[in-house]
CSV table of C-alpha atoms in Angstrom, one decimal:
chain,number,residue,atom,x,y,z
A,1,GLU,CA,0.0,0.0,0.0
A,2,ASP,CA,1.3,3.4,-0.9
A,3,LYS,CA,2.1,5.6,2.1
A,4,VAL,CA,3.7,8.9,3.2
A,5,VAL,CA,5.1,9.4,6.6
A,6,GLN,CA,6.4,12.7,8.1
A,7,SER,CA,8.6,13.2,11.1
A,8,PRO,CA,8.7,14.7,13.7
A,9,LEU,CA,5.0,15.1,14.5
A,10,SER,CA,5.8,18.5,16.0
A,11,LEU,CA,8.6,20.7,17.2
A,12,VAL,CA,9.2,24.0,19.0
A,13,VAL,CA,12.1,26.2,18.2
A,14,HIS,CA,13.2,29.8,18.8
A,15,GLU,CA,13.5,32.5,16.2
A,16,GLY,CA,16.8,32.2,14.3
A,17,ASP,CA,17.0,28.4,14.7
A,18,THR,CA,17.1,26.0,11.7
A,19,VAL,CA,14.6,23.3,11.4
A,20,THR,CA,14.7,20.1,9.3
A,21,LEU,CA,11.5,18.2,8.5
A,22,ASN,CA,11.4,14.7,7.0
A,23,CYS,CA,9.1,13.0,4.6
A,24,SER,CA,9.5,9.4,3.6
A,25,TYR,CA,7.4,7.6,1.0
A,26,GLU,CA,6.6,4.2,-0.4
A,27,VAL,CA,4.8,4.4,-3.7
A,28,THR,CA,4.8,2.6,-7.0
A,29,ASN,CA,5.7,4.7,-10.0
A,30,PHE,CA,7.2,7.7,-8.2
A,31,ARG,CA,6.8,10.9,-10.2
A,32,SER,CA,7.1,13.8,-7.7
A,33,LEU,CA,6.9,14.9,-4.2
A,34,LEU,CA,5.2,18.1,-3.0
A,35,TRP,CA,5.5,20.3,0.1
A,36,TYR,CA,2.7,22.5,1.4
A,37,LYS,CA,2.5,25.0,4.3
A,38,GLN,CA,-0.7,25.3,6.2
A,39,GLU,CA,-1.2,28.2,8.6
A,40,LYS,CA,-4.7,28.8,9.9
A,41,LYS,CA,-6.7,27.7,6.9
A,42,ALA,CA,-5.9,26.2,3.4
A,43,PRO,CA,-2.6,24.6,2.5
A,44,THR,CA,-0.4,26.7,0.2
A,45,PHE,CA,2.1,25.2,-2.2
A,46,LEU,CA,5.8,25.4,-1.5
A,47,PHE,CA,7.8,23.1,-3.7
A,48,MET,CA,7.5,20.2,-6.2
A,49,LEU,CA,10.5,17.9,-6.5
A,50,THR,CA,10.8,15.4,-9.4
A,51,SER,CA,13.5,13.1,-10.7
A,52,SER,CA,14.7,15.9,-12.8
A,53,GLY,CA,14.5,18.6,-10.1
A,54,ILE,CA,15.7,17.1,-6.8
A,55,GLU,CA,16.6,20.3,-5.1
A,56,LYS,CA,14.5,23.5,-4.7
A,57,LYS,CA,15.2,26.7,-2.8
A,58,SER,CA,13.1,29.8,-2.1
A,59,GLY,CA,14.5,32.3,0.3
A,60,ARG,CA,15.0,30.6,3.7
A,61,LEU,CA,13.3,27.4,2.6
A,62,SER,CA,14.9,24.6,0.7
A,63,SER,CA,14.1,21.0,0.0
A,64,ILE,CA,16.0,18.0,-1.3
A,65,LEU,CA,14.8,14.7,-2.7
A,66,ASP,CA,16.7,11.6,-2.0
A,67,LYS,CA,15.4,9.0,-4.4
A,68,LYS,CA,17.7,6.3,-3.1
A,69,GLU,CA,16.4,6.7,0.5
A,70,LEU,CA,12.8,7.4,-0.7
A,71,SER,CA,12.7,10.6,1.3
A,72,SER,CA,12.8,14.3,1.2
A,73,ILE,CA,13.8,17.0,3.7
A,74,LEU,CA,12.5,20.5,4.1
A,75,ASN,CA,14.9,23.0,5.7
A,76,ILE,CA,14.0,26.3,7.1
A,77,THR,CA,16.9,28.5,8.1
A,78,ALA,CA,16.8,31.6,10.4
A,79,THR,CA,13.2,30.8,11.4
A,80,GLN,CA,10.7,33.5,12.1
A,81,THR,CA,7.4,33.4,14.0
A,82,GLY,CA,5.7,33.6,10.6
A,83,ASP,CA,7.1,30.1,9.9
A,84,SER,CA,4.8,28.6,12.5
A,85,ALA,CA,2.5,26.3,10.6
A,86,ILE,CA,1.8,22.7,9.7
A,87,TYR,CA,4.1,21.5,6.9
A,88,LEU,CA,2.6,18.7,4.7
A,89,CYS,CA,4.3,16.6,2.1
A,90,ALA,CA,2.4,14.7,-0.5
A,91,VAL,CA,3.1,12.2,-3.3
A,92,PRO,CA,0.8,11.5,-6.3
A,93,MET,CA,-0.5,8.0,-6.9
A,94,ILE,CA,-0.8,7.4,-10.6
A,95,LYS,CA,-4.2,6.0,-11.4
A,96,ALA,CA,-6.0,5.3,-14.7
A,97,ALA,CA,-8.9,7.5,-13.5
A,98,GLY,CA,-6.5,10.3,-12.8
A,99,ASN,CA,-3.7,11.0,-10.3
A,100,LYS,CA,-4.5,11.6,-6.7
A,101,LEU,CA,-2.3,13.0,-3.9
A,102,THR,CA,-1.5,11.0,-0.7
A,103,PHE,CA,-0.5,13.3,2.1
A,104,GLY,CA,1.6,12.6,5.2
A,105,GLY,CA,0.3,13.5,8.6
A,106,GLY,CA,2.1,16.7,8.7
A,107,THR,CA,4.7,18.3,11.0
A,108,ARG,CA,3.5,21.1,13.3
A,109,VAL,CA,6.2,23.8,13.7
A,110,LEU,CA,6.0,26.4,16.4
A,111,VAL,CA,8.6,29.2,16.3
A,112,LYS,CA,8.8,31.2,19.6
A,113,PRO,CA,10.1,34.8,19.7
B,1,ASN,CA,-10.0,35.8,-9.4
B,2,ALA,CA,-11.5,34.3,-6.3
B,3,GLY,CA,-9.6,31.0,-6.8
B,4,VAL,CA,-11.4,28.2,-5.0
B,5,THR,CA,-14.5,29.1,-2.9
B,6,GLN,CA,-16.4,26.8,-0.5
B,7,THR,CA,-19.7,27.2,1.2
B,8,PRO,CA,-20.6,27.1,4.0
B,9,LYS,CA,-17.7,28.0,6.2
B,10,PHE,CA,-19.2,26.4,9.3
B,11,GLN,CA,-22.0,23.9,9.8
B,12,VAL,CA,-23.4,22.0,12.7
B,13,LEU,CA,-25.6,18.9,11.9
B,14,LYS,CA,-27.4,16.4,14.0
B,15,THR,CA,-26.7,12.7,13.4
B,16,GLY,CA,-28.8,11.5,10.4
B,17,GLN,CA,-29.2,14.9,8.8
B,18,SER,CA,-28.0,15.5,5.2
B,19,MET,CA,-26.2,18.4,3.6
B,20,THR,CA,-24.2,19.4,0.6
B,21,LEU,CA,-20.9,21.2,0.6
B,22,GLN,CA,-20.4,23.4,-2.4
B,23,CYS,CA,-17.1,24.1,-4.2
B,24,ALA,CA,-16.4,26.3,-7.2
B,25,GLN,CA,-13.2,27.4,-8.9
B,26,ASP,CA,-12.7,30.2,-11.5
B,27,MET,CA,-9.3,29.1,-12.8
B,28,ASN,CA,-10.7,26.9,-15.6
B,29,HIS,CA,-9.1,23.9,-13.9
B,30,ASN,CA,-9.8,20.4,-15.1
B,31,SER,CA,-9.3,18.4,-11.9
B,32,MET,CA,-11.1,18.9,-8.6
B,33,TYR,CA,-10.8,17.2,-5.2
B,34,TRP,CA,-12.4,16.8,-1.9
B,35,TYR,CA,-10.3,16.2,1.3
B,36,ARG,CA,-11.0,15.9,4.9
B,37,GLN,CA,-8.5,16.9,7.6
B,38,ASP,CA,-8.6,15.5,11.1
B,39,PRO,CA,-6.1,16.3,13.9
B,40,GLY,CA,-2.8,14.6,13.3
B,41,MET,CA,-4.1,12.9,10.1
B,42,GLY,CA,-3.0,15.2,7.4
B,43,LEU,CA,-5.3,15.5,4.5
B,44,ARG,CA,-7.2,12.4,3.3
B,45,LEU,CA,-8.8,12.3,-0.2
B,46,ILE,CA,-12.5,11.6,-0.2
B,47,TYR,CA,-13.4,11.8,-3.9
B,48,TYR,CA,-11.8,13.5,-6.9
B,49,SER,CA,-12.8,14.4,-10.5
B,50,ALA,CA,-9.9,14.3,-13.0
B,51,SER,CA,-12.1,16.0,-15.6
B,52,GLU,CA,-15.6,17.2,-16.2
B,53,GLY,CA,-17.9,14.2,-16.3
B,54,THR,CA,-15.7,11.8,-14.3
B,55,THR,CA,-15.4,11.1,-10.6
B,56,ASP,CA,-13.6,8.5,-8.6
B,57,LYS,CA,-13.1,7.4,-5.0
B,58,GLY,CA,-10.2,8.4,-2.8
B,59,GLU,CA,-9.0,6.9,0.4
B,60,VAL,CA,-12.1,7.5,2.5
B,61,PRO,CA,-15.3,7.7,0.3
B,62,ASN,CA,-17.7,5.8,2.6
B,63,GLY,CA,-20.7,8.0,3.6
B,64,TYR,CA,-20.1,10.6,0.9
B,65,ASN,CA,-21.3,11.2,-2.7
B,66,VAL,CA,-20.1,13.8,-5.2
B,67,SER,CA,-21.3,15.6,-8.2
B,68,ARG,CA,-19.2,17.3,-10.8
B,69,LEU,CA,-21.9,19.7,-11.9
B,70,ASN,CA,-19.8,21.4,-14.6
B,71,LYS,CA,-16.2,22.3,-15.0
B,72,ARG,CA,-16.4,24.9,-12.3
B,73,GLU,CA,-18.3,23.2,-9.6
B,74,PHE,CA,-17.8,20.0,-7.5
B,75,SER,CA,-20.1,19.3,-4.6
B,76,LEU,CA,-19.8,16.8,-1.7
B,77,ARG,CA,-22.9,15.3,-0.2
B,78,LEU,CA,-23.4,13.7,3.2
B,79,GLU,CA,-26.6,11.7,3.0
B,80,SER,CA,-26.9,10.7,6.7
B,81,ALA,CA,-24.3,12.5,8.8
B,82,ALA,CA,-22.5,10.6,11.5
B,83,PRO,CA,-20.3,12.0,14.4
B,84,SER,CA,-17.3,10.4,12.7
B,85,GLN,CA,-17.7,12.8,9.8
B,86,THR,CA,-16.9,15.8,12.1
B,87,SER,CA,-13.9,17.3,10.4
B,88,VAL,CA,-12.6,20.2,8.3
B,89,TYR,CA,-13.3,19.7,4.6
B,90,PHE,CA,-11.2,21.2,1.9
B,91,CYS,CA,-11.9,21.4,-1.8
B,92,ALA,CA,-9.0,21.8,-4.2
B,93,SER,CA,-8.4,22.1,-7.9
B,94,SER,CA,-5.5,21.7,-10.4
B,95,GLU,CA,-5.2,22.5,-14.1
B,96,GLY,CA,-4.0,19.0,-14.9
B,97,LEU,CA,-3.1,15.9,-13.0
B,98,ALA,CA,-2.2,15.8,-9.3
B,99,GLY,CA,1.5,15.8,-8.8
B,100,VAL,CA,2.1,17.3,-12.2
B,101,ASP,CA,0.3,20.6,-11.5
B,102,GLU,CA,-0.1,22.5,-8.3
B,103,GLN,CA,-3.3,22.0,-6.3
B,104,PHE,CA,-5.0,25.2,-5.1
B,105,PHE,CA,-7.1,24.8,-2.0
B,106,GLY,CA,-10.3,26.5,-0.8
B,107,PRO,CA,-10.6,28.0,2.7
B,108,GLY,CA,-12.3,24.9,4.2
B,109,THR,CA,-15.6,24.0,5.8
B,110,ARG,CA,-15.6,23.1,9.5
B,111,LEU,CA,-18.4,20.5,10.0
B,112,THR,CA,-19.5,19.3,13.4
B,113,VAL,CA,-21.9,16.4,13.7
B,114,LEU,CA,-23.6,16.0,17.0
């Protein structure tokens, strides 16, 4: 059965710290892995990693895909209170009826001043 | 562009009541999705529609039905609500296939079933 597992479940850091979030997956026909940030309401898209694009960076956020280890990490450097959120990763399952995303359980990050 | 809109924002039902959650997108996207989110569970796919006229089950379809009314609208119906369906429901859309194109999410509907 395809699955996506995130760790840790939650963490608390102080402003300026660096955080590293993990996402591991077991899927057939891997195509891509996506990261989302969810603050109070709807998830918003951060990155998509594929076999041809295994590293992405945007400001203080960066993500790497390790296809050998079937995992990805999301790094946030110089954290700010605005980084407090749930971070979700997802992997598409390729189906004849159309792809569908399977999400991990999320990592809740709290950044204290 | 409003993006993805959902109504209602909040709803309280009694066990056995029925209701329909509405979702609309104005981005001309082909694919639409319904998810539920419970604490510590991430997002779980209920149903999806890869294109107008098609729907298919996700991980947790039991107790729900969907209708892809047209390209813009995708509704989720609870025929006989149960307390286990207390959750936050998100609708999402993407131009193409999940995992190929970004999914855009609506603001969510918080449903409580007593």
